Amino acid sequence: MAKKKTTKKKVTKKKVTKKVAKKVPAKSTAQGELSFGAGPAKKTTKKNVSAKKPTAKKAPAKKAPAAAAARTTTSRKTSFSPVARRIRSESNIIRQKILLGEKPAMKFPLRSLANVNYSASTGYFKLKGKKKERTLTVNTVKTFAQTLKMMSLSKELIETDDIATKREAYYVSKNWQEARFKEQPESDTVMEDVEAFFGVNREQLGFVPEEKGGDVAGRLVVIDHDRDTGEELRIDCTRFGSGAYSIPISVEDLKFETDAQFILCIETAGMFQRLVKHNYWKTANCILISLGGVPTRACRRFVRRLADSHGLPVYVFVDGDPYGFSNIYRTLKVGSGNAAHLNEYFCVPQAHLLGITPQDIIDYDLPTHPLKDVDIKRAKDALKNDPFILHYRAWQKALEQMVKMGVRAEQQALAKHGLNYVIDEYLPQKLANVGQFLP
């Protein structure tokens, strides 16, 4: 009889143990949600059939164990880059708000001329502080998702020490299903939003432009380093024959040696090639830089660092039209409204305009072309809305004079007086009166 009673007790005990074991995985699954399921719980049940150890398994079932597991998985690639850390931090804030049932939002600086100030003391367009907010709603869900995907792509590029051109980033989005971009301008805008959100330049996010930075010739040695060996590379910009040194996409680690007297920035590649062909840099003891239109950020940063490091004046030679003045020259000198969050680093406050000015058209009897409607509109918009133009009366007079004349002139118009008139007459005469250059 005693044996039978003992047997019954053991059976009863086993049944009770099974009931307790079933409760533990159910609780763990509810709290774990994503990563913790029935699989690991069953293993726990088998190991603890005859003891009270199932209660010890409550430790993993703390708040959001799935998130902890995800962090453990990705930590293998975790980058200690400040930008990567910020991306993880901001993404986690957004995630936590979603889990709490709240609407996440991101605030971006309003990037336009209407939200910038200019003063000669700072020397560049500075943000006033207005911001736009992007909240996750039914209407903004696609743009919000695209922003997060762009942040994710940036994090991946940083952690793998890779880069993507703006065009490549656009094509990567074709894998984003409903969040993909239809056209590249959409992709570029979101990329700039992310850049402004974190207050860094796109190169720090792993994105690079398609266009090159610009060309350099003249009395300058650029000191770079071999990426693989770290060996110092001395690049003599006087030894490129009929060619020139190309400004790289990243210029922060470059150093310079020069005995030049000034930097001459030139809008068109054609004029740059003429000056290089005839070694004008030797005659004038200067450094020639081809802007290739509106200068890239790399080009602007290169000029700024070079000028600052050796205290060199910067003179700018562009076409005599509203685009050359308010887009090319002004962007080089003070930056742009669209990139106002970065202008402090990508502007050249010491720059002055050498020509072609409206007065040059008269003084040098240059051939002209009528101003187009878009030229007139651009000039009038600058006179009304551009903080830089509004700051300098000299610039207002120049644009008003051009609109009144109704004409524009190209750099190459100087060839009317001879192909090398620009070298023999125009530049020497202008450089003899630098005090008359437009600010």
Short mmCIF file of C-alpha atoms in Angstrom, two decimals:
data_model
loop_
_atom_site.label_atom_id
_atom_site.label_comp_id
_atom_site.label_asym_id
_atom_site.label_seq_id
_atom_site.Cartn_x
_atom_site.Cartn_y
_atom_site.Cartn_z
CA MET A 1 0.00 0.00 0.00
CA ALA A 2 2.87 2.39 0.87
CA LYS A 3 4.41 1.83 -2.52
CA LYS A 4 1.15 2.60 -4.29
CA LYS A 5 0.68 5.80 -2.35
CA THR A 6 4.21 6.91 -3.16
CA THR A 7 3.61 6.27 -6.83
CA LYS A 8 0.48 8.36 -6.85
CA LYS A 9 2.29 11.26 -5.20
CA LYS A 10 5.05 11.20 -7.77
CA VAL A 11 2.56 11.28 -10.63
CA THR A 12 0.72 14.17 -9.08
CA LYS A 13 3.98 16.07 -8.63
CA LYS A 14 4.91 15.61 -12.28
CA LYS A 15 1.58 16.93 -13.44
CA VAL A 16 1.91 20.03 -11.30
CA THR A 17 5.42 20.63 -12.59
CA LYS A 18 4.19 20.47 -16.19
CA LYS A 19 1.54 23.06 -15.54
CA VAL A 20 4.08 25.48 -14.08
CA ALA A 21 6.46 24.87 -16.95
CA LYS A 22 3.77 25.79 -19.47
CA LYS A 23 3.15 29.13 -17.80
CA VAL A 24 6.77 30.26 -18.11
CA PRO A 25 7.15 30.10 -21.91
CA ALA A 26 3.75 31.71 -22.38
CA LYS A 27 4.84 34.68 -20.26
CA SER A 28 8.25 34.92 -21.93
CA THR A 29 6.74 34.91 -25.40
CA ALA A 30 4.31 37.69 -24.60
CA GLN A 31 7.02 39.97 -23.27
CA GLY A 32 9.68 39.00 -25.81
CA GLU A 33 7.34 39.52 -28.77
CA LEU A 34 9.84 39.25 -31.66
CA SER A 35 12.86 37.09 -30.86
CA PHE A 36 11.73 34.92 -27.99
CA GLY A 37 9.25 32.17 -28.89
CA ALA A 38 8.21 28.64 -28.03
CA GLY A 39 11.50 27.06 -29.17
CA PRO A 40 13.79 28.26 -26.33
CA ALA A 41 10.93 27.88 -23.81
CA LYS A 42 10.53 24.15 -24.54
CA LYS A 43 14.18 23.55 -23.80
CA THR A 44 13.76 25.25 -20.45
CA THR A 45 10.79 23.02 -19.60
CA LYS A 46 12.72 19.82 -20.24
CA LYS A 47 15.63 20.86 -18.07
CA ASN A 48 13.46 21.80 -15.09
CA VAL A 49 10.94 18.99 -14.81
CA SER A 50 11.58 18.13 -11.15
CA ALA A 51 12.69 21.47 -9.68
CA LYS A 52 11.52 25.00 -9.14
CA LYS A 53 14.17 26.52 -11.47
CA PRO A 54 11.56 27.63 -14.05
CA THR A 55 11.04 30.73 -11.89
CA ALA A 56 14.71 31.69 -12.50
CA LYS A 57 13.94 31.98 -16.22
CA LYS A 58 11.98 35.16 -15.59
CA ALA A 59 15.24 37.16 -15.88
CA PRO A 60 15.35 37.19 -19.72
CA ALA A 61 11.69 38.16 -19.77
CA LYS A 62 12.36 41.78 -18.85
CA LYS A 63 11.09 44.69 -20.87
CA ALA A 64 11.85 44.55 -24.60
CA PRO A 65 14.26 41.57 -24.64
CA ALA A 66 13.85 41.48 -28.43
CA ALA A 67 15.44 44.92 -28.74
CA ALA A 68 18.33 43.79 -26.56
CA ALA A 69 18.81 40.74 -28.77
CA ALA A 70 18.81 42.89 -31.90
CA ARG A 71 21.46 45.17 -30.42
CA THR A 72 23.62 42.16 -29.57
CA THR A 73 23.35 40.89 -33.14
CA THR A 74 24.30 44.19 -34.80
CA SER A 75 27.03 45.07 -32.31
CA ARG A 76 29.45 42.96 -34.34
CA LYS A 77 29.46 45.73 -36.94
CA THR A 78 28.93 48.63 -34.57
CA SER A 79 30.90 51.71 -35.57
CA PHE A 80 32.21 54.17 -33.01
CA SER A 81 31.97 56.99 -35.54
CA PRO A 82 30.13 59.96 -33.95
CA VAL A 83 27.79 60.08 -36.96
CA ALA A 84 26.97 56.36 -36.73
CA ARG A 85 26.30 56.71 -33.01
CA ARG A 86 23.92 59.59 -33.62
CA ILE A 87 22.07 57.66 -36.32
CA ARG A 88 21.58 54.75 -33.90
CA SER A 89 20.47 57.10 -31.13
CA GLU A 90 17.93 59.02 -33.21
CA SER A 91 16.60 55.81 -34.77
CA ASN A 92 16.10 54.29 -31.33
CA ILE A 93 14.15 57.36 -30.15
CA ILE A 94 11.83 57.03 -33.15
CA ARG A 95 11.42 53.29 -32.51
CA GLN A 96 10.58 53.78 -28.83
CA LYS A 97 7.92 56.37 -29.68
CA ILE A 98 6.31 53.96 -32.14
CA LEU A 99 6.32 51.16 -29.54
CA LEU A 100 4.64 53.50 -27.07
CA GLY A 101 1.94 54.31 -29.62
CA GLU A 102 3.14 57.90 -30.09
CA LYS A 103 3.74 59.75 -33.36
CA PRO A 104 7.47 60.14 -33.98
CA ALA A 105 8.72 63.37 -35.56
CA MET A 106 11.94 64.77 -36.97
CA LYS A 107 12.85 68.46 -37.11
CA PHE A 108 14.96 69.83 -39.95
CA PRO A 109 16.43 73.31 -40.47
CA LEU A 110 14.46 75.25 -43.09
CA ARG A 111 16.97 75.47 -45.95
CA SER A 112 16.23 78.60 -47.98
CA LEU A 113 17.34 82.23 -48.39
CA ALA A 114 14.33 83.22 -46.30
CA ASN A 115 15.92 81.51 -43.28
CA VAL A 116 19.45 82.94 -43.45
CA ASN A 117 21.23 86.06 -42.29
CA TYR A 118 24.40 87.59 -43.67
CA SER A 119 26.89 89.87 -42.00
CA ALA A 120 30.40 90.79 -43.10
CA SER A 121 31.72 89.84 -39.66
CA THR A 122 30.73 86.18 -40.00
CA GLY A 123 31.28 86.16 -43.75
CA TYR A 124 28.71 83.53 -44.69
CA PHE A 125 24.98 82.77 -44.76
CA LYS A 126 23.92 81.71 -41.28
CA LEU A 127 20.65 79.98 -40.37
CA LYS A 128 18.11 82.05 -38.46
CA GLY A 129 16.69 79.02 -36.67
CA LYS A 130 13.39 78.26 -38.41
CA LYS A 131 12.67 74.54 -38.68
CA LYS A 132 10.24 72.25 -40.42
CA GLU A 133 8.82 69.19 -38.68
CA ARG A 134 8.17 65.85 -40.34
CA THR A 135 5.70 63.82 -38.30
CA LEU A 136 4.73 60.24 -39.13
CA THR A 137 1.18 60.44 -40.46
CA VAL A 138 -0.80 58.80 -43.25
CA ASN A 139 0.21 61.60 -45.60
CA THR A 140 3.91 61.60 -44.71
CA VAL A 141 4.49 57.88 -44.22
CA LYS A 142 6.39 57.45 -47.52
CA THR A 143 8.73 60.42 -47.01
CA PHE A 144 9.25 59.42 -43.39
CA ALA A 145 10.14 55.88 -44.44
CA GLN A 146 12.49 57.18 -47.14
CA THR A 147 14.26 59.33 -44.57
CA LEU A 148 14.77 56.36 -42.24
CA LYS A 149 15.98 54.18 -45.12
CA MET A 150 18.48 56.85 -46.15
CA MET A 151 19.73 57.01 -42.56
CA SER A 152 20.07 53.21 -42.57
CA LEU A 153 22.04 53.30 -45.83
CA SER A 154 24.34 55.95 -44.39
CA LYS A 155 24.94 53.86 -41.26
CA GLU A 156 25.81 50.85 -43.43
CA LEU A 157 28.28 52.89 -45.52
CA ILE A 158 29.99 54.23 -42.40
CA GLU A 159 30.24 50.82 -40.76
CA THR A 160 31.68 49.18 -43.88
CA ASP A 161 33.96 52.14 -44.67
CA ASP A 162 32.35 52.49 -48.09
CA ILE A 163 30.89 55.30 -50.18
CA ALA A 164 27.96 55.75 -52.55
CA THR A 165 27.49 58.45 -55.14
CA LYS A 166 24.23 60.36 -55.08
CA ARG A 167 23.21 58.49 -58.21
CA GLU A 168 24.03 55.11 -56.65
CA ALA A 169 21.99 55.98 -53.56
CA TYR A 170 19.03 56.69 -55.84
CA TYR A 171 19.35 53.27 -57.46
CA VAL A 172 19.78 51.50 -54.11
CA SER A 173 16.33 52.85 -53.22
CA LYS A 174 14.83 50.71 -55.99
CA ASN A 175 15.02 47.85 -53.43
CA TRP A 176 12.95 49.80 -50.92
CA GLN A 177 9.62 48.64 -52.37
CA GLU A 178 6.96 51.31 -51.73
CA ALA A 179 9.57 53.68 -50.27
CA ARG A 180 11.64 53.82 -53.48
CA PHE A 181 12.25 57.16 -55.20
CA LYS A 182 10.72 57.88 -58.59
CA GLU A 183 13.37 60.44 -59.62
CA GLN A 184 16.81 61.38 -58.32
CA PRO A 185 15.86 64.93 -57.22
CA GLU A 186 13.59 63.28 -54.62
CA SER A 187 16.53 61.19 -53.39
CA ASP A 188 18.85 64.21 -53.31
CA THR A 189 16.34 66.22 -51.25
CA VAL A 190 15.95 63.48 -48.64
CA MET A 191 19.73 63.06 -48.50
CA GLU A 192 20.10 66.80 -47.84
CA ASP A 193 17.39 66.57 -45.16
CA VAL A 194 19.33 63.82 -43.38
CA GLU A 195 22.49 65.87 -43.71
CA ALA A 196 20.79 68.91 -42.18
CA PHE A 197 19.12 66.81 -39.47
CA PHE A 198 22.50 65.63 -38.17
CA GLY A 199 24.34 68.86 -38.98
CA VAL A 200 27.09 67.14 -40.98
CA ASN A 201 28.14 67.12 -44.62
CA ARG A 202 27.12 64.30 -46.93
CA GLU A 203 30.69 62.98 -47.18
CA GLN A 204 30.55 62.22 -43.44
CA LEU A 205 27.38 60.23 -44.15
CA GLY A 206 29.18 58.21 -46.84
CA PHE A 207 27.64 59.99 -49.84
CA VAL A 208 29.75 61.67 -52.52
CA PRO A 209 28.85 63.86 -55.51
CA GLU A 210 29.10 62.68 -59.10
CA GLU A 211 31.11 65.67 -60.26
CA LYS A 212 34.77 66.19 -59.51
CA GLY A 213 35.96 68.96 -57.22
CA GLY A 214 37.80 71.19 -59.71
CA ASP A 215 41.24 71.54 -61.29
CA VAL A 216 44.38 73.20 -59.94
CA ALA A 217 47.59 74.46 -61.58
CA GLY A 218 50.37 76.73 -60.40
CA ARG A 219 52.70 77.36 -57.50
CA LEU A 220 51.35 74.82 -55.07
CA VAL A 221 52.47 71.51 -53.55
CA VAL A 222 49.61 69.44 -52.16
CA ILE A 223 50.65 67.01 -49.43
CA ASP A 224 48.48 63.89 -49.32
CA HIS A 225 48.97 60.33 -48.04
CA ASP A 226 48.78 56.93 -49.67
CA ARG A 227 45.55 55.28 -48.48
CA ASP A 228 47.11 51.82 -48.13
CA THR A 229 50.60 52.54 -46.78
CA GLY A 230 50.16 55.96 -45.16
CA GLU A 231 53.21 57.16 -47.09
CA GLU A 232 53.37 60.92 -47.66
CA LEU A 233 52.65 62.01 -51.22
CA ARG A 234 53.90 65.39 -52.48
CA ILE A 235 51.94 66.55 -55.50
CA ASP A 236 53.56 69.45 -57.36
CA CYS A 237 50.89 71.37 -59.27
CA THR A 238 53.53 72.90 -61.57
CA ARG A 239 54.39 69.49 -63.05
CA PHE A 240 51.21 68.44 -64.81
CA GLY A 241 52.27 69.62 -68.28
CA SER A 242 49.12 70.58 -70.16
CA GLY A 243 46.96 68.95 -67.48
CA ALA A 244 46.08 69.84 -63.89
CA TYR A 245 45.64 68.38 -60.40
CA SER A 246 42.06 67.28 -59.69
CA ILE A 247 40.63 68.23 -56.29
CA PRO A 248 39.51 65.05 -54.46
CA ILE A 249 36.09 64.65 -52.86
CA SER A 250 37.61 64.89 -49.37
CA VAL A 251 40.20 67.58 -48.66
CA GLU A 252 40.28 67.74 -44.86
CA ASP A 253 43.58 65.90 -44.46
CA LEU A 254 45.47 67.75 -47.19
CA LYS A 255 48.34 70.12 -46.41
CA PHE A 256 49.79 72.82 -48.62
CA GLU A 257 53.10 74.44 -49.48
CA THR A 258 53.16 77.56 -51.65
CA ASP A 259 54.88 80.88 -52.26
CA ALA A 260 52.08 82.19 -54.50
CA GLN A 261 50.73 85.71 -54.00
CA PHE A 262 47.06 84.98 -54.66
CA ILE A 263 44.49 82.42 -55.83
CA LEU A 264 42.61 83.02 -59.09
CA CYS A 265 39.34 81.07 -59.40
CA ILE A 266 38.02 80.79 -62.96
CA GLU A 267 34.49 79.86 -63.96
CA THR A 268 35.02 78.20 -67.34
CA ALA A 269 37.30 75.30 -68.23
CA GLY A 270 38.15 76.98 -71.54
CA MET A 271 39.58 80.09 -69.91
CA PHE A 272 41.38 77.96 -67.32
CA GLN A 273 43.03 75.94 -70.10
CA ARG A 274 44.20 79.09 -71.88
CA LEU A 275 45.87 80.41 -68.75
CA VAL A 276 47.48 77.02 -68.05
CA LYS A 277 48.62 76.66 -71.67
CA HIS A 278 50.54 79.91 -71.44
CA ASN A 279 51.80 79.33 -67.88
CA TYR A 280 50.04 82.41 -66.58
CA TRP A 281 50.64 81.16 -63.03
CA LYS A 282 54.37 81.73 -63.60
CA THR A 283 53.89 85.28 -64.83
CA ALA A 284 51.51 86.26 -62.04
CA ASN A 285 52.99 84.01 -59.33
CA CYS A 286 49.59 82.58 -58.46
CA ILE A 287 47.51 79.43 -58.14
CA LEU A 288 44.84 78.82 -60.81
CA ILE A 289 41.67 76.94 -59.88
CA SER A 290 38.96 75.93 -62.34
CA LEU A 291 35.50 76.12 -60.75
CA GLY A 292 33.69 74.40 -63.62
CA GLY A 293 30.51 76.38 -63.05
CA VAL A 294 28.97 76.50 -59.58
CA PRO A 295 31.83 75.21 -57.40
CA THR A 296 31.38 71.90 -55.63
CA ARG A 297 31.65 71.69 -51.86
CA ALA A 298 35.03 69.98 -52.20
CA CYS A 299 36.28 72.84 -54.38
CA ARG A 300 35.02 75.51 -51.98
CA ARG A 301 36.53 73.72 -49.00
CA PHE A 302 39.84 73.31 -50.83
CA VAL A 303 40.02 77.02 -51.66
CA ARG A 304 39.01 77.98 -48.11
CA ARG A 305 41.61 75.76 -46.44
CA LEU A 306 44.34 76.82 -48.86
CA ALA A 307 43.56 80.53 -48.44
CA ASP A 308 43.33 80.28 -44.65
CA SER A 309 46.51 78.26 -44.24
CA HIS A 310 48.67 80.79 -46.13
CA GLY A 311 46.71 84.03 -45.79
CA LEU A 312 46.14 84.30 -49.55
CA PRO A 313 43.65 86.66 -51.20
CA VAL A 314 41.13 85.00 -53.53
CA TYR A 315 40.05 86.63 -56.80
CA VAL A 316 37.18 85.27 -58.88
CA PHE A 317 36.87 85.54 -62.67
CA VAL A 318 33.40 84.66 -64.02
CA ASP A 319 31.09 85.49 -66.92
CA GLY A 320 29.41 88.86 -66.68
CA ASP A 321 25.83 87.73 -66.10
CA PRO A 322 23.38 87.33 -63.17
CA TYR A 323 24.11 83.59 -62.95
CA GLY A 324 27.85 84.19 -62.64
CA PHE A 325 27.27 86.80 -59.94
CA SER A 326 24.46 85.45 -57.75
CA ASN A 327 25.01 81.72 -58.22
CA ILE A 328 28.66 80.99 -58.93
CA TYR A 329 30.45 83.85 -57.15
CA ARG A 330 28.04 84.28 -54.27
CA THR A 331 27.96 80.53 -53.56
CA LEU A 332 31.76 80.45 -53.42
CA LYS A 333 31.97 83.48 -51.14
CA VAL A 334 29.12 83.03 -48.65
CA GLY A 335 27.50 79.67 -49.43
CA SER A 336 23.89 78.95 -50.35
CA GLY A 337 20.52 78.96 -48.67
CA ASN A 338 20.01 75.27 -49.42
CA ALA A 339 23.20 74.28 -47.55
CA ALA A 340 23.08 76.99 -44.90
CA HIS A 341 23.71 74.44 -42.15
CA LEU A 342 27.21 73.91 -43.62
CA ASN A 343 28.14 77.29 -45.05
CA GLU A 344 30.58 78.05 -42.26
CA TYR A 345 32.94 75.42 -43.68
CA PHE A 346 32.15 75.64 -47.39
CA CYS A 347 32.55 79.33 -48.11
CA VAL A 348 35.43 81.67 -48.93
CA PRO A 349 34.71 85.01 -47.20
CA GLN A 350 38.00 86.56 -48.42
CA ALA A 351 36.95 86.20 -52.08
CA HIS A 352 36.45 89.28 -54.30
CA LEU A 353 35.10 89.53 -57.85
CA LEU A 354 37.68 90.49 -60.46
CA GLY A 355 35.31 90.40 -63.43
CA ILE A 356 33.61 90.36 -65.83
CA THR A 357 31.64 93.29 -64.36
CA PRO A 358 28.97 95.37 -66.10
CA GLN A 359 31.48 98.22 -66.16
CA ASP A 360 34.04 95.94 -67.86
CA ILE A 361 31.59 95.52 -70.74
CA ILE A 362 31.76 99.27 -71.29
CA ASP A 363 35.44 99.85 -70.50
CA TYR A 364 36.71 97.01 -72.70
CA ASP A 365 34.06 97.37 -75.41
CA LEU A 366 33.08 93.72 -75.17
CA PRO A 367 30.66 91.88 -77.46
CA THR A 368 27.42 91.09 -75.63
CA HIS A 369 24.26 89.01 -75.70
CA PRO A 370 20.80 90.26 -74.68
CA LEU A 371 19.69 89.30 -71.20
CA LYS A 372 17.16 86.46 -71.27
CA ASP A 373 13.97 86.58 -69.23
CA VAL A 374 15.52 84.12 -66.77
CA ASP A 375 18.54 86.44 -66.39
CA ILE A 376 16.35 89.43 -65.60
CA LYS A 377 14.29 87.41 -63.14
CA ARG A 378 17.42 86.10 -61.42
CA ALA A 379 18.86 89.63 -61.09
CA LYS A 380 15.61 91.07 -59.72
CA ASP A 381 15.17 88.19 -57.28
CA ALA A 382 18.70 88.77 -55.99
CA LEU A 383 18.04 92.50 -55.56
CA LYS A 384 14.89 91.72 -53.61
CA ASN A 385 15.68 88.56 -51.61
CA ASP A 386 19.41 87.79 -51.47
CA PRO A 387 20.81 88.87 -48.06
CA PHE A 388 24.33 89.09 -49.53
CA ILE A 389 23.33 91.41 -52.38
CA LEU A 390 21.18 93.49 -50.03
CA HIS A 391 24.16 93.93 -47.70
CA TYR A 392 26.41 95.57 -50.31
CA ARG A 393 25.34 98.69 -52.16
CA ALA A 394 28.12 98.06 -54.70
CA TRP A 395 26.48 94.82 -55.72
CA GLN A 396 23.06 96.40 -55.96
CA LYS A 397 24.47 99.04 -58.31
CA ALA A 398 26.20 96.41 -60.44
CA LEU A 399 23.03 94.34 -60.91
CA GLU A 400 20.90 97.41 -61.51
CA GLN A 401 23.39 98.56 -64.13
CA MET A 402 23.28 95.18 -65.88
CA VAL A 403 19.47 95.11 -65.95
CA LYS A 404 19.42 98.66 -67.30
CA MET A 405 21.99 97.78 -70.00
CA GLY A 406 20.00 94.65 -70.85
CA VAL A 407 23.11 92.71 -71.89
CA ARG A 408 25.58 90.14 -70.60
CA ALA A 409 29.13 89.19 -71.62
CA GLU A 410 31.19 86.01 -71.43
CA GLN A 411 34.84 85.68 -70.39
CA GLN A 412 35.72 84.62 -73.93
CA ALA A 413 34.39 87.93 -75.26
CA LEU A 414 37.84 89.36 -74.47
CA ALA A 415 39.12 87.35 -77.46
CA LYS A 416 37.68 90.12 -79.65
CA HIS A 417 40.90 92.01 -78.94
CA GLY A 418 43.13 88.95 -79.45
CA LEU A 419 43.26 85.42 -78.07
CA ASN A 420 45.80 86.34 -75.41
CA TYR A 421 44.44 89.80 -74.67
CA VAL A 422 43.14 88.40 -71.36
CA ILE A 423 46.73 87.51 -70.36
CA ASP A 424 48.57 90.50 -71.79
CA GLU A 425 46.14 93.32 -70.96
CA TYR A 426 42.94 92.51 -69.08
CA LEU A 427 44.22 90.56 -66.07
CA PRO A 428 47.31 92.77 -65.47
CA GLN A 429 45.16 95.93 -65.59
CA LYS A 430 42.53 94.50 -63.26
CA LEU A 431 45.08 93.14 -60.78
CA ALA A 432 46.71 96.56 -60.62
CA ASN A 433 43.49 97.88 -59.00
CA VAL A 434 42.31 95.16 -56.63
CA GLY A 435 40.76 97.81 -54.41
CA GLN A 436 38.06 98.31 -57.07
CA PHE A 437 36.97 94.65 -57.09
CA LEU A 438 33.40 93.97 -56.05
CA PRO A 439 33.12 92.59 -52.49
#
